[in-house]
């Protein structure tokens, strides 16, 4: 597979991570070519940390691993949807999902 098609617009591709069983959105992170290659090779998520400017294997330190089941690219090949089996929580705050701060709810 030619991975360069995914990095034509930018070196970093937004990657939406969801739980394979529930569809719950767990987190958003960014992949560069190297992290995508490591993800495909290992079967576990790897991302590029924009704040630390380094690769990170999600859960390698905490044990909250994400085993990849499926990866999709959107119609423009510039966003990934990564479906995983999540061990433990996905968010570094200890929450299951990074999306726990509700800012609006229609009445």
Short mmCIF file of C-alpha atoms in Angstrom, two decimals:
data_model
loop_
_atom_site.label_atom_id
_atom_site.label_comp_id
_atom_site.label_asym_id
_atom_site.label_seq_id
_atom_site.Cartn_x
_atom_site.Cartn_y
_atom_site.Cartn_z
CA UNK A 1 0.00 0.00 0.00
CA UNK A 2 1.27 3.45 -0.94
CA UNK A 3 0.97 5.47 2.28
CA UNK A 4 2.07 8.74 0.68
CA UNK A 5 -1.49 9.31 -0.60
CA UNK A 6 -2.51 10.10 2.99
CA UNK A 7 0.18 12.73 3.55
CA UNK A 8 -0.18 14.88 0.42
CA UNK A 9 -1.90 17.77 2.24
CA UNK A 10 -0.02 17.65 5.55
CA UNK A 11 2.54 15.63 7.49
CA UNK A 12 -0.01 15.02 10.25
CA UNK A 13 -3.35 13.28 9.73
CA UNK A 14 -6.13 13.66 12.33
CA UNK A 15 -7.08 10.22 13.62
CA UNK A 16 -10.42 9.65 15.31
CA UNK A 17 -10.28 6.61 17.60
CA UNK A 18 -13.49 4.74 18.40
CA UNK A 19 -14.39 1.64 20.38
CA UNK A 20 -15.04 -1.22 17.94
CA UNK A 21 -17.84 -2.65 20.09
CA UNK A 22 -19.78 0.48 21.08
CA UNK A 23 -18.83 3.06 18.46
CA UNK A 24 -17.97 5.50 21.27
CA UNK A 25 -15.49 8.18 20.22
CA UNK A 26 -12.53 7.72 22.54
CA UNK A 27 -10.03 10.31 21.38
CA UNK A 28 -8.53 12.35 18.58
CA UNK A 29 -4.81 12.19 17.92
CA UNK A 30 -2.48 12.75 14.98
CA UNK A 31 -0.54 10.27 12.89
CA UNK A 32 2.45 10.97 10.72
CA UNK A 33 3.77 8.46 8.21
CA UNK A 34 6.06 6.77 10.74
CA UNK A 35 3.34 6.37 13.36
CA UNK A 36 0.96 4.93 10.75
CA UNK A 37 3.63 2.47 9.66
CA UNK A 38 4.24 1.43 13.30
CA UNK A 39 0.49 1.08 13.86
CA UNK A 40 0.08 -1.13 10.80
CA UNK A 41 3.10 -3.25 11.72
CA UNK A 42 2.37 -3.66 15.45
CA UNK A 43 -1.44 -3.75 15.44
CA UNK A 44 -1.51 -1.15 18.25
CA UNK A 45 -1.96 2.60 17.96
CA UNK A 46 1.02 4.90 17.55
CA UNK A 47 0.64 8.65 17.26
CA UNK A 48 2.70 11.80 16.87
CA UNK A 49 2.62 14.01 19.94
CA UNK A 50 2.42 17.62 18.82
CA UNK A 51 3.25 18.89 22.32
CA UNK A 52 6.30 16.66 22.84
CA UNK A 53 7.33 16.37 19.16
CA UNK A 54 7.79 12.62 19.42
CA UNK A 55 6.13 9.33 18.60
CA UNK A 56 4.10 7.64 21.32
CA UNK A 57 2.56 4.23 21.60
CA UNK A 58 -0.84 4.75 23.25
CA UNK A 59 -0.95 2.84 26.53
CA UNK A 60 2.68 1.71 26.56
CA UNK A 61 3.22 3.43 29.91
CA UNK A 62 -0.28 3.24 31.42
CA UNK A 63 -1.29 -0.19 30.13
CA UNK A 64 -4.37 1.35 28.49
CA UNK A 65 -3.56 -0.15 25.11
CA UNK A 66 -5.54 0.19 21.91
CA UNK A 67 -5.51 -2.92 19.73
CA UNK A 68 -6.38 -1.87 16.20
CA UNK A 69 -9.20 -3.78 14.50
CA UNK A 70 -9.90 -1.54 11.49
CA UNK A 71 -8.61 1.68 9.97
CA UNK A 72 -10.53 3.75 7.44
CA UNK A 73 -9.53 6.85 5.50
CA UNK A 74 -12.13 9.47 4.70
CA UNK A 75 -13.11 10.37 1.13
CA UNK A 76 -10.30 12.94 0.87
CA UNK A 77 -7.66 10.62 2.37
CA UNK A 78 -6.84 13.24 5.01
CA UNK A 79 -8.49 11.85 8.15
CA UNK A 80 -8.37 8.38 9.70
CA UNK A 81 -11.04 6.52 11.62
CA UNK A 82 -9.30 3.97 13.83
CA UNK A 83 -11.52 1.30 15.40
CA UNK A 84 -9.90 -0.32 18.42
CA UNK A 85 -10.38 -2.70 21.28
CA UNK A 86 -9.63 -0.41 24.22
CA UNK A 87 -7.98 -1.76 27.36
CA UNK A 88 -8.85 0.48 30.30
CA UNK A 89 -9.44 4.16 29.69
CA UNK A 90 -8.45 6.16 26.63
CA UNK A 91 -8.00 9.59 28.21
CA UNK A 92 -4.94 10.61 30.21
CA UNK A 93 -7.35 12.21 32.74
CA UNK A 94 -8.65 8.77 33.71
CA UNK A 95 -11.92 9.13 31.80
CA UNK A 96 -12.97 6.42 29.38
CA UNK A 97 -13.21 8.93 26.54
CA UNK A 98 -11.48 12.26 26.02
CA UNK A 99 -14.88 13.71 25.13
CA UNK A 100 -16.48 14.20 28.52
CA UNK A 101 -16.76 18.02 28.67
CA UNK A 102 -20.27 18.74 27.40
CA UNK A 103 -20.48 22.34 26.20
CA UNK A 104 -23.97 22.29 24.71
CA UNK A 105 -27.16 20.25 24.85
CA UNK A 106 -30.25 21.10 22.90
CA UNK A 107 -33.33 21.42 25.09
#
